[in-house]
């Protein structure tokens, strides 16, 4: 989940949300989806597993980051979280009862290689946990979709060489880790994701410092260059692992591999101002094109980035360019994490020295004072399904890859109380509208969208916000660890039956 900084309080939002939605301006149409459209839920290891030092697990940078003083995570940590490590069979049974067809989860690198490195010992208990999880999913006809890296590099690699700041060292260690996962799980896992949200890893972890390892200028880090080095490392490490999978494992395992990119859609702050119109497109390129053009098109960084960033942006060697060209067509799908839409405004003032946006401001209100949509329990996350549809079109037109919505969802205000949390009509409205947008993209725009994984299966540790925002379709009592499905979980189950049944009836009629 891409964590953004500011939040409204639950009390402030309750009245606003109900009044915003009461007018009927956002109406769910229950539009059809293809019969073979996959749906399920997504999670990340650090956010749900707990078992922080259980059965030989090593520390990740998030284990360290959440224990810093003063706290950078709302005084909370995920040492226990949802205790999925110990309650996994119960959670799989819960997914089965909700008739989910897919479960996207991440592997904790430091759980299977505690020190992380290519010459470090393997933890067989960690491997056994994920192998058991995969077996239990398959026994209930739930497809496992596995992410290798969801923000939690082993702390030992950060201590040794700065982790993602050292491209050659990280790349070699990530290759070994990936090979280990392919070897142990690839006979049963048919969809792999290398990295989750490289933009967030680079910018939030190595520029504004709100996510681990917390690098920012105020702490003496070189934020002018670090994010671009981290992005470079992620791109080349992804390409290397894609090549390894294609040459060594895919011939027998018959699976597919790609990456997950997050992104807002951007509308101009003032549609009559050419600078704002250009700013909206530029923001898309700096956010998505940064990784998409190199990984999916096998090209150099977008020229707009080269022009603005100059020497801050690393160069690819000729061998690296050839690797990107060779591996680009191997990526089998575009993993899309999306939550909301923003306005982009070109700023007249000189940019900061470490500016990463080409001096563009983003926000939720345009020049006319109009909000992009009703706010959820986080200020930045607003209901804007038309922007979602435009984003799917933007990505399809640029990359021509089948899209899987690998994360989408929202938190509702007032969800600490389980009875109130169960009646999550705001979330149901959000999900319904975004599913409608997918249907329109498929049937009206010709975009190929193959699946939808709601974020998240259950309430969990929301990174720097701690246990505050609740994104789950299942409520978790963090004291008792009792899981209680919210109405949105049943809404998803039932709406997919209805939407796919409609398509089936239409096909039979034609």
Short mmCIF file of C-alpha atoms in Angstrom, two decimals:
data_model
loop_
_atom_site.label_atom_id
_atom_site.label_comp_id
_atom_site.label_asym_id
_atom_site.label_seq_id
_atom_site.Cartn_x
_atom_site.Cartn_y
_atom_site.Cartn_z
CA UNK A 1 0.00 0.00 0.00
CA UNK A 2 1.35 3.42 -0.97
CA UNK A 3 1.31 5.44 2.23
CA UNK A 4 0.83 9.20 1.87
CA UNK A 5 1.45 11.65 4.62
CA UNK A 6 -1.57 13.66 5.70
CA UNK A 7 -4.78 12.34 7.26
CA UNK A 8 -8.13 13.67 8.39
CA UNK A 9 -9.40 12.54 11.75
CA UNK A 10 -12.28 10.06 11.72
CA UNK A 11 -14.59 12.49 13.53
CA UNK A 12 -13.93 15.28 11.02
CA UNK A 13 -14.78 13.04 8.09
CA UNK A 14 -17.94 11.22 9.12
CA UNK A 15 -20.37 14.04 8.38
CA UNK A 16 -18.50 15.17 5.28
CA UNK A 17 -18.46 11.73 3.71
CA UNK A 18 -22.14 11.06 4.28
CA UNK A 19 -23.16 14.44 2.87
CA UNK A 20 -20.82 14.07 -0.13
CA UNK A 21 -22.29 10.74 -1.11
CA UNK A 22 -25.90 11.47 -0.27
CA UNK A 23 -26.46 13.58 -3.38
CA UNK A 24 -26.30 10.58 -5.69
CA UNK A 25 -23.70 12.19 -7.97
CA UNK A 26 -21.64 8.99 -7.73
CA UNK A 27 -23.95 6.13 -8.54
CA UNK A 28 -22.82 2.51 -8.90
CA UNK A 29 -24.17 1.00 -12.13
CA UNK A 30 -23.15 -2.65 -11.54
CA UNK A 31 -21.66 -2.89 -15.04
CA UNK A 32 -20.56 -6.32 -16.33
CA UNK A 33 -17.11 -7.88 -16.20
CA UNK A 34 -15.70 -10.79 -18.25
CA UNK A 35 -16.37 -14.33 -17.11
CA UNK A 36 -12.64 -15.01 -16.77
CA UNK A 37 -11.98 -11.82 -14.78
CA UNK A 38 -10.00 -12.69 -11.62
CA UNK A 39 -10.69 -11.16 -8.25
CA UNK A 40 -9.17 -11.51 -4.83
CA UNK A 41 -7.23 -9.60 -2.18
CA UNK A 42 -3.70 -8.40 -1.53
CA UNK A 43 -1.44 -8.05 1.52
CA UNK A 44 2.23 -7.42 2.34
CA UNK A 45 4.36 -9.54 4.64
CA UNK A 46 5.49 -6.85 7.08
CA UNK A 47 1.99 -5.44 7.42
CA UNK A 48 0.29 -8.67 8.51
CA UNK A 49 2.70 -11.46 9.45
CA UNK A 50 4.09 -10.53 12.84
CA UNK A 51 6.43 -13.23 14.15
CA UNK A 52 9.16 -10.62 13.95
CA UNK A 53 11.91 -12.88 15.30
CA UNK A 54 10.07 -16.20 15.27
CA UNK A 55 11.59 -19.37 13.79
CA UNK A 56 14.83 -17.76 12.73
CA UNK A 57 13.53 -14.69 10.91
CA UNK A 58 16.07 -11.88 10.52
CA UNK A 59 15.44 -8.15 10.80
CA UNK A 60 14.28 -6.04 7.88
CA UNK A 61 14.68 -2.27 7.60
CA UNK A 62 11.07 -1.99 8.78
CA UNK A 63 11.79 -3.96 11.95
CA UNK A 64 14.46 -1.36 12.66
CA UNK A 65 12.52 1.69 11.49
CA UNK A 66 9.47 0.98 13.67
CA UNK A 67 11.60 0.80 16.81
CA UNK A 68 13.42 4.12 16.37
CA UNK A 69 13.14 6.75 19.06
CA UNK A 70 11.46 9.15 18.71
CA UNK A 71 8.95 7.00 16.83
CA UNK A 72 8.32 7.61 13.15
CA UNK A 73 5.38 5.20 13.04
CA UNK A 74 2.86 6.64 15.48
CA UNK A 75 4.50 4.84 18.42
CA UNK A 76 3.58 1.44 16.95
CA UNK A 77 5.28 -1.50 15.25
CA UNK A 78 4.33 -4.71 13.47
CA UNK A 79 6.13 -7.19 15.74
CA UNK A 80 2.76 -8.96 16.05
CA UNK A 81 0.55 -7.08 13.57
CA UNK A 82 -2.25 -9.50 12.53
CA UNK A 83 -0.14 -12.52 13.56
CA UNK A 84 -0.74 -14.03 10.13
CA UNK A 85 2.44 -16.08 10.58
CA UNK A 86 0.65 -18.12 13.23
CA UNK A 87 -2.94 -17.70 12.07
CA UNK A 88 -2.35 -18.36 8.39
CA UNK A 89 -4.59 -21.47 8.09
CA UNK A 90 -7.49 -19.51 9.57
CA UNK A 91 -6.87 -16.66 7.12
CA UNK A 92 -6.83 -18.98 4.13
CA UNK A 93 -10.08 -20.53 5.30
CA UNK A 94 -11.53 -17.03 5.60
CA UNK A 95 -10.55 -16.22 2.00
CA UNK A 96 -12.15 -19.44 0.87
CA UNK A 97 -15.38 -18.63 2.70
CA UNK A 98 -15.47 -15.28 0.87
CA UNK A 99 -14.97 -17.13 -2.44
CA UNK A 100 -11.82 -15.24 -3.38
CA UNK A 101 -10.05 -16.62 -6.42
CA UNK A 102 -6.66 -14.91 -5.98
CA UNK A 103 -4.42 -14.01 -3.05
CA UNK A 104 -1.51 -11.68 -3.72
CA UNK A 105 1.02 -11.76 -0.88
CA UNK A 106 4.68 -10.93 -0.45
CA UNK A 107 7.53 -13.03 0.85
CA UNK A 108 9.64 -11.61 3.65
CA UNK A 109 13.20 -11.80 2.30
CA UNK A 110 14.66 -11.86 5.81
CA UNK A 111 12.35 -14.72 6.82
CA UNK A 112 13.94 -17.08 4.30
CA UNK A 113 17.47 -15.56 4.18
CA UNK A 114 17.81 -13.85 7.58
CA UNK A 115 20.93 -11.87 6.60
CA UNK A 116 19.81 -11.50 2.99
CA UNK A 117 23.09 -12.00 1.15
CA UNK A 118 24.04 -14.37 -1.66
CA UNK A 119 26.42 -16.28 0.60
CA UNK A 120 24.27 -16.20 3.75
CA UNK A 121 22.47 -19.23 5.24
CA UNK A 122 18.90 -20.10 4.27
CA UNK A 123 16.18 -20.44 6.90
CA UNK A 124 14.31 -23.65 6.12
CA UNK A 125 11.50 -22.80 8.56
CA UNK A 126 10.76 -19.65 6.60
CA UNK A 127 10.64 -21.58 3.35
CA UNK A 128 8.33 -24.13 4.94
CA UNK A 129 5.90 -21.38 6.00
CA UNK A 130 5.46 -20.02 2.49
CA UNK A 131 5.34 -23.48 0.96
CA UNK A 132 2.55 -24.42 3.36
CA UNK A 133 0.69 -21.18 2.60
CA UNK A 134 0.85 -21.88 -1.14
CA UNK A 135 -0.34 -25.46 -0.67
CA UNK A 136 -3.26 -24.38 1.48
CA UNK A 137 -4.31 -21.74 -1.06
CA UNK A 138 -4.21 -24.18 -3.95
CA UNK A 139 -6.17 -26.77 -1.96
CA UNK A 140 -9.00 -24.21 -1.85
CA UNK A 141 -8.67 -23.16 -5.50
CA UNK A 142 -7.13 -19.80 -4.62
CA UNK A 143 -4.36 -18.69 -6.98
CA UNK A 144 -1.18 -17.48 -5.23
CA UNK A 145 0.35 -14.35 -6.76
CA UNK A 146 3.70 -13.73 -5.13
CA UNK A 147 5.60 -10.45 -4.69
CA UNK A 148 9.30 -10.90 -4.00
CA UNK A 149 9.92 -7.46 -2.52
CA UNK A 150 7.37 -5.27 -0.73
CA UNK A 151 9.67 -2.65 0.86
CA UNK A 152 11.37 -4.89 3.47
CA UNK A 153 15.02 -5.39 2.52
CA UNK A 154 17.02 -7.32 5.15
CA UNK A 155 18.64 -4.93 7.62
CA UNK A 156 21.97 -6.72 7.23
CA UNK A 157 22.20 -5.68 3.57
CA UNK A 158 21.46 -2.08 4.48
CA UNK A 159 24.19 -2.23 7.13
CA UNK A 160 26.70 -3.83 4.74
CA UNK A 161 26.42 -1.56 1.71
CA UNK A 162 23.36 0.66 1.89
CA UNK A 163 21.05 -1.88 0.19
CA UNK A 164 19.44 -0.23 -2.84
CA UNK A 165 22.04 2.52 -2.93
CA UNK A 166 24.62 0.00 -4.19
CA UNK A 167 23.32 -1.28 -7.51
CA UNK A 168 25.83 -4.07 -8.13
CA UNK A 169 25.71 -5.57 -4.64
CA UNK A 170 21.94 -5.38 -4.27
CA UNK A 171 21.38 -6.79 -7.74
CA UNK A 172 23.54 -9.83 -7.02
CA UNK A 173 21.84 -10.51 -3.68
CA UNK A 174 18.36 -10.04 -5.14
CA UNK A 175 19.16 -12.48 -7.94
CA UNK A 176 20.11 -15.17 -5.42
CA UNK A 177 16.98 -14.51 -3.36
CA UNK A 178 14.75 -14.69 -6.45
CA UNK A 179 16.35 -17.93 -7.63
CA UNK A 180 15.69 -19.44 -4.21
CA UNK A 181 12.00 -18.47 -4.40
CA UNK A 182 11.61 -19.74 -7.97
CA UNK A 183 13.30 -23.01 -7.04
CA UNK A 184 11.15 -23.69 -3.96
CA UNK A 185 7.78 -22.26 -5.00
CA UNK A 186 7.76 -21.90 -8.78
CA UNK A 187 6.30 -25.34 -9.41
CA UNK A 188 3.06 -23.98 -7.86
CA UNK A 189 3.26 -20.19 -8.29
CA UNK A 190 2.40 -19.04 -11.81
CA UNK A 191 2.40 -15.25 -11.33
CA UNK A 192 5.41 -13.43 -9.91
CA UNK A 193 5.97 -9.76 -9.08
CA UNK A 194 9.54 -8.56 -8.57
CA UNK A 195 9.01 -5.20 -6.82
CA UNK A 196 6.02 -3.42 -5.35
CA UNK A 197 5.84 0.30 -6.13
CA UNK A 198 9.42 1.30 -6.99
CA UNK A 199 8.39 4.98 -7.04
CA UNK A 200 7.45 4.81 -3.36
CA UNK A 201 10.65 2.94 -2.47
CA UNK A 202 12.73 5.65 -4.13
CA UNK A 203 10.86 8.83 -3.16
CA UNK A 204 9.25 8.02 0.18
CA UNK A 205 12.17 5.96 1.43
CA UNK A 206 15.05 8.02 0.03
CA UNK A 207 13.84 11.62 -0.38
CA UNK A 208 11.04 12.68 1.95
CA UNK A 209 11.95 10.08 4.58
CA UNK A 210 8.46 9.01 5.60
CA UNK A 211 9.15 5.31 4.94
CA UNK A 212 12.06 3.05 5.83
CA UNK A 213 14.98 3.59 5.76
CA UNK A 214 13.83 7.18 6.31
CA UNK A 215 16.36 9.10 4.24
CA UNK A 216 15.71 12.84 3.89
CA UNK A 217 17.71 16.04 3.65
CA UNK A 218 16.96 16.92 7.28
CA UNK A 219 18.80 13.78 8.35
CA UNK A 220 21.84 14.58 6.24
CA UNK A 221 21.10 12.32 3.25
CA UNK A 222 21.88 13.18 -0.36
CA UNK A 223 18.29 13.42 -1.52
CA UNK A 224 19.30 15.17 -4.73
CA UNK A 225 20.76 11.92 -6.11
CA UNK A 226 19.70 9.00 -3.90
CA UNK A 227 16.17 8.46 -5.30
CA UNK A 228 17.48 8.16 -8.86
CA UNK A 229 20.20 5.71 -7.84
CA UNK A 230 17.60 3.62 -5.99
CA UNK A 231 15.30 3.68 -9.02
CA UNK A 232 18.21 2.62 -11.24
CA UNK A 233 18.96 -0.30 -8.92
CA UNK A 234 15.32 -1.42 -8.96
CA UNK A 235 15.06 -1.29 -12.76
CA UNK A 236 18.22 -3.29 -13.37
CA UNK A 237 17.49 -5.79 -10.58
CA UNK A 238 14.03 -6.35 -12.03
CA UNK A 239 15.44 -6.90 -15.52
CA UNK A 240 18.05 -9.35 -14.24
CA UNK A 241 15.49 -11.43 -12.37
CA UNK A 242 13.08 -11.41 -15.33
CA UNK A 243 15.89 -12.74 -17.49
CA UNK A 244 16.73 -15.42 -14.92
CA UNK A 245 13.12 -16.53 -14.68
CA UNK A 246 12.66 -16.64 -18.46
CA UNK A 247 15.85 -18.60 -19.16
CA UNK A 248 16.09 -20.91 -16.14
CA UNK A 249 12.57 -21.47 -14.78
CA UNK A 250 9.79 -20.51 -17.16
CA UNK A 251 10.45 -23.36 -19.65
CA UNK A 252 9.43 -25.93 -17.03
CA UNK A 253 7.32 -23.88 -14.60
CA UNK A 254 5.22 -22.14 -17.29
CA UNK A 255 4.59 -19.02 -15.20
CA UNK A 256 4.73 -15.27 -15.81
CA UNK A 257 6.53 -12.37 -14.21
CA UNK A 258 6.31 -8.58 -14.08
CA UNK A 259 6.42 -5.60 -11.71
CA UNK A 260 3.77 -3.54 -9.87
CA UNK A 261 3.74 0.23 -10.43
CA UNK A 262 1.58 2.60 -8.46
CA UNK A 263 0.24 5.89 -9.73
CA UNK A 264 -2.40 8.54 -9.35
CA UNK A 265 -4.02 9.99 -12.41
CA UNK A 266 -3.40 13.72 -12.82
CA UNK A 267 -5.84 16.32 -14.10
CA UNK A 268 -4.79 19.93 -14.82
CA UNK A 269 -5.31 22.34 -11.93
CA UNK A 270 -6.58 24.87 -14.46
CA UNK A 271 -7.67 23.39 -17.78
CA UNK A 272 -7.40 26.80 -19.46
CA UNK A 273 -3.73 27.14 -18.50
CA UNK A 274 -1.41 25.32 -20.96
CA UNK A 275 1.27 25.09 -18.25
CA UNK A 276 -1.09 23.09 -16.01
CA UNK A 277 -2.20 20.87 -18.90
CA UNK A 278 1.44 20.09 -19.59
CA UNK A 279 2.12 19.63 -15.87
CA UNK A 280 -0.53 16.90 -15.60
CA UNK A 281 1.08 14.86 -18.39
CA UNK A 282 4.58 15.53 -17.07
CA UNK A 283 3.57 14.30 -13.63
CA UNK A 284 2.37 11.03 -15.20
CA UNK A 285 5.69 10.60 -16.96
CA UNK A 286 7.81 11.33 -13.88
CA UNK A 287 5.62 9.01 -11.77
CA UNK A 288 4.93 6.09 -14.11
CA UNK A 289 7.11 6.59 -17.19
CA UNK A 290 10.22 6.62 -14.98
CA UNK A 291 9.86 2.86 -14.52
CA UNK A 292 7.37 1.92 -17.20
CA UNK A 293 9.34 3.19 -20.20
CA UNK A 294 12.55 1.46 -19.15
CA UNK A 295 10.97 -1.83 -18.05
CA UNK A 296 8.10 -2.29 -20.52
CA UNK A 297 9.49 -0.49 -23.57
CA UNK A 298 13.17 -1.26 -23.05
CA UNK A 299 14.03 2.42 -23.52
CA UNK A 300 16.17 4.95 -21.72
CA UNK A 301 14.54 7.18 -19.12
CA UNK A 302 11.90 9.50 -20.63
CA UNK A 303 13.49 12.53 -22.34
CA UNK A 304 11.48 14.86 -20.08
CA UNK A 305 13.32 13.37 -17.10
CA UNK A 306 16.73 13.48 -18.78
CA UNK A 307 16.24 17.15 -19.67
CA UNK A 308 15.18 18.23 -16.18
CA UNK A 309 17.34 16.02 -13.97
CA UNK A 310 20.53 16.01 -16.02
CA UNK A 311 23.45 14.32 -14.28
CA UNK A 312 21.27 13.36 -11.30
CA UNK A 313 19.79 10.56 -13.42
CA UNK A 314 22.20 7.62 -13.82
CA UNK A 315 23.28 6.40 -17.25
CA UNK A 316 22.72 2.86 -18.53
CA UNK A 317 25.73 1.09 -19.99
CA UNK A 318 25.35 -0.49 -23.42
CA UNK A 319 25.09 -3.93 -21.79
CA UNK A 320 22.36 -2.64 -19.49
CA UNK A 321 20.48 -1.12 -22.41
CA UNK A 322 20.62 -4.45 -24.18
CA UNK A 323 19.33 -6.20 -21.04
CA UNK A 324 16.36 -3.81 -20.90
CA UNK A 325 15.59 -4.30 -24.61
CA UNK A 326 15.81 -8.07 -24.26
CA UNK A 327 13.66 -8.38 -21.14
CA UNK A 328 10.98 -5.79 -21.97
CA UNK A 329 8.77 -8.23 -23.94
CA UNK A 330 9.05 -10.88 -21.21
CA UNK A 331 6.96 -8.79 -18.79
CA UNK A 332 3.60 -10.50 -19.03
CA UNK A 333 1.29 -7.92 -17.46
CA UNK A 334 1.15 -4.43 -15.99
CA UNK A 335 0.52 -4.59 -12.23
CA UNK A 336 -1.41 -1.43 -11.33
CA UNK A 337 -1.78 -0.13 -7.79
CA UNK A 338 -4.19 2.81 -7.85
CA UNK A 339 -6.20 4.66 -5.24
CA UNK A 340 -7.08 8.19 -6.34
CA UNK A 341 -6.73 11.15 -8.72
CA UNK A 342 -5.09 14.54 -8.14
CA UNK A 343 -4.78 17.94 -9.77
CA UNK A 344 -1.37 19.02 -11.09
CA UNK A 345 -0.29 22.66 -11.03
CA UNK A 346 2.84 24.18 -12.56
CA UNK A 347 4.57 26.34 -9.94
CA UNK A 348 6.05 29.71 -10.94
CA UNK A 349 8.62 29.83 -8.14
CA UNK A 350 12.09 28.28 -8.50
CA UNK A 351 12.19 24.57 -7.55
CA UNK A 352 13.93 23.10 -4.52
CA UNK A 353 17.42 21.75 -5.15
CA UNK A 354 16.24 18.14 -4.76
CA UNK A 355 12.91 18.64 -6.59
CA UNK A 356 11.68 15.41 -8.18
CA UNK A 357 8.45 16.62 -9.84
CA UNK A 358 9.71 19.21 -12.38
CA UNK A 359 8.34 21.86 -10.05
CA UNK A 360 4.77 20.63 -10.08
CA UNK A 361 2.39 20.82 -7.12
CA UNK A 362 -0.34 18.25 -6.65
CA UNK A 363 -3.54 18.52 -4.66
CA UNK A 364 -7.22 17.60 -4.39
CA UNK A 365 -8.77 20.99 -5.26
CA UNK A 366 -8.62 22.76 -8.65
CA UNK A 367 -8.51 26.44 -9.62
CA UNK A 368 -12.31 26.69 -9.32
CA UNK A 369 -12.29 25.36 -5.78
CA UNK A 370 -13.74 22.01 -6.89
CA UNK A 371 -12.65 18.88 -5.05
CA UNK A 372 -11.61 15.88 -7.13
CA UNK A 373 -14.01 13.71 -5.14
CA UNK A 374 -15.29 12.82 -1.66
CA UNK A 375 -12.52 12.13 0.86
CA UNK A 376 -11.98 8.80 2.60
CA UNK A 377 -10.38 8.48 6.04
CA UNK A 378 -7.13 9.71 4.47
CA UNK A 379 -7.09 13.20 2.99
CA UNK A 380 -5.26 12.26 -0.20
CA UNK A 381 -7.51 9.30 -1.05
CA UNK A 382 -10.71 10.46 -2.72
CA UNK A 383 -13.38 8.77 -4.81
CA UNK A 384 -12.54 9.64 -8.43
CA UNK A 385 -13.42 6.68 -10.67
CA UNK A 386 -13.20 8.65 -13.93
CA UNK A 387 -9.53 9.32 -13.21
CA UNK A 388 -9.03 5.59 -12.69
CA UNK A 389 -10.56 4.91 -16.12
CA UNK A 390 -8.29 7.52 -17.69
CA UNK A 391 -5.25 5.98 -16.01
CA UNK A 392 -6.05 2.53 -17.40
CA UNK A 393 -6.32 4.08 -20.85
CA UNK A 394 -3.06 6.02 -20.40
CA UNK A 395 -1.17 2.87 -19.39
CA UNK A 396 -2.76 0.69 -22.10
CA UNK A 397 -2.04 3.20 -24.85
CA UNK A 398 1.57 3.60 -23.75
CA UNK A 399 2.53 -0.02 -22.97
CA UNK A 400 -0.08 -2.30 -24.58
CA UNK A 401 0.14 -4.84 -21.78
CA UNK A 402 -2.76 -6.60 -20.06
CA UNK A 403 -3.49 -4.78 -16.79
CA UNK A 404 -4.10 -6.41 -13.43
CA UNK A 405 -5.36 -4.10 -10.68
CA UNK A 406 -3.03 -5.42 -8.01
CA UNK A 407 -4.19 -2.96 -5.31
CA UNK A 408 -7.25 -0.73 -4.94
CA UNK A 409 -9.28 0.22 -1.90
CA UNK A 410 -9.84 2.84 0.78
CA UNK A 411 -10.16 3.34 4.54
CA UNK A 412 -13.44 4.48 6.08
CA UNK A 413 -13.77 6.75 9.10
CA UNK A 414 -14.75 5.28 12.45
CA UNK A 415 -13.67 1.69 11.82
CA UNK A 416 -12.13 0.99 15.23
CA UNK A 417 -15.54 -0.06 16.48
CA UNK A 418 -16.24 -3.44 14.92
CA UNK A 419 -20.00 -2.99 14.57
CA UNK A 420 -19.56 0.34 12.85
CA UNK A 421 -16.72 -1.03 10.74
CA UNK A 422 -18.90 -3.84 9.40
CA UNK A 423 -21.29 -1.35 7.82
CA UNK A 424 -18.70 0.17 5.49
CA UNK A 425 -21.01 1.66 2.87
CA UNK A 426 -18.39 4.25 1.86
CA UNK A 427 -15.96 1.46 0.90
CA UNK A 428 -18.66 -0.46 -0.96
CA UNK A 429 -19.52 2.66 -2.96
CA UNK A 430 -15.85 3.25 -3.73
CA UNK A 431 -15.28 -0.34 -4.86
CA UNK A 432 -18.46 -0.41 -6.94
CA UNK A 433 -17.57 2.78 -8.78
CA UNK A 434 -14.03 1.60 -9.48
CA UNK A 435 -15.32 -1.73 -10.78
CA UNK A 436 -17.68 0.22 -13.05
CA UNK A 437 -14.66 2.16 -14.33
CA UNK A 438 -12.92 -1.13 -15.15
CA UNK A 439 -15.97 -2.32 -17.06
CA UNK A 440 -16.12 0.88 -19.09
CA UNK A 441 -12.39 0.68 -19.82
CA UNK A 442 -12.81 -2.89 -21.08
CA UNK A 443 -16.04 -2.64 -23.08
CA UNK A 444 -16.07 1.00 -24.19
CA UNK A 445 -12.35 1.77 -24.51
CA UNK A 446 -10.90 -1.60 -25.51
CA UNK A 447 -8.45 -1.79 -22.59
CA UNK A 448 -7.44 -5.30 -21.57
CA UNK A 449 -7.93 -5.63 -17.80
CA UNK A 450 -7.63 -9.13 -16.36
CA UNK A 451 -8.22 -8.89 -12.62
CA UNK A 452 -8.89 -6.91 -9.46
CA UNK A 453 -7.22 -7.47 -6.07
CA UNK A 454 -8.72 -5.37 -3.32
CA UNK A 455 -6.41 -3.72 -0.81
CA UNK A 456 -6.54 -5.22 1.62
CA UNK A 457 -7.67 -8.62 2.81
CA UNK A 458 -7.64 -7.41 6.40
CA UNK A 459 -6.86 -4.33 8.45
CA UNK A 460 -3.12 -4.18 9.08
CA UNK A 461 -0.09 -2.08 9.96
CA UNK A 462 -0.27 0.91 7.63
CA UNK A 463 3.43 1.81 7.57
CA UNK A 464 4.19 5.26 9.03
CA UNK A 465 0.53 5.69 10.06
CA UNK A 466 0.70 2.63 12.31
CA UNK A 467 -2.60 0.92 13.02
CA UNK A 468 -4.69 4.04 12.39
CA UNK A 469 -6.11 3.72 8.84
CA UNK A 470 -8.00 0.49 8.16
CA UNK A 471 -8.01 -0.63 4.54
CA UNK A 472 -9.23 -4.19 5.11
CA UNK A 473 -12.44 -5.78 3.92
CA UNK A 474 -12.03 -7.81 7.11
CA UNK A 475 -11.87 -6.03 10.47
CA UNK A 476 -9.05 -7.02 12.83
CA UNK A 477 -9.25 -6.45 16.58
CA UNK A 478 -5.60 -5.81 17.34
CA UNK A 479 -6.01 -6.85 20.97
CA UNK A 480 -7.73 -10.20 20.41
CA UNK A 481 -6.74 -10.70 16.73
CA UNK A 482 -10.33 -11.69 15.96
CA UNK A 483 -11.20 -11.29 12.28
CA UNK A 484 -14.68 -10.05 11.32
CA UNK A 485 -15.65 -9.64 7.66
CA UNK A 486 -17.07 -6.23 6.82
CA UNK A 487 -20.02 -5.87 4.49
CA UNK A 488 -17.61 -4.93 1.70
CA UNK A 489 -16.19 -8.47 1.79
CA UNK A 490 -19.62 -9.89 1.06
CA UNK A 491 -20.31 -7.12 -1.42
CA UNK A 492 -17.23 -8.15 -3.40
CA UNK A 493 -18.22 -11.79 -3.32
CA UNK A 494 -21.77 -11.09 -4.47
CA UNK A 495 -21.04 -8.34 -6.98
CA UNK A 496 -18.56 -10.48 -8.87
CA UNK A 497 -21.16 -13.21 -9.14
CA UNK A 498 -23.69 -10.71 -10.53
CA UNK A 499 -21.33 -8.88 -12.87
CA UNK A 500 -19.87 -12.05 -14.36
CA UNK A 501 -23.30 -13.66 -14.61
CA UNK A 502 -24.51 -10.69 -16.67
CA UNK A 503 -21.64 -11.12 -19.11
CA UNK A 504 -22.35 -14.83 -19.35
CA UNK A 505 -25.99 -14.15 -20.16
CA UNK A 506 -24.98 -11.61 -22.77
CA UNK A 507 -22.61 -14.07 -24.42
CA UNK A 508 -25.28 -16.75 -24.49
CA UNK A 509 -27.75 -14.31 -26.02
CA UNK A 510 -25.34 -13.45 -28.83
#
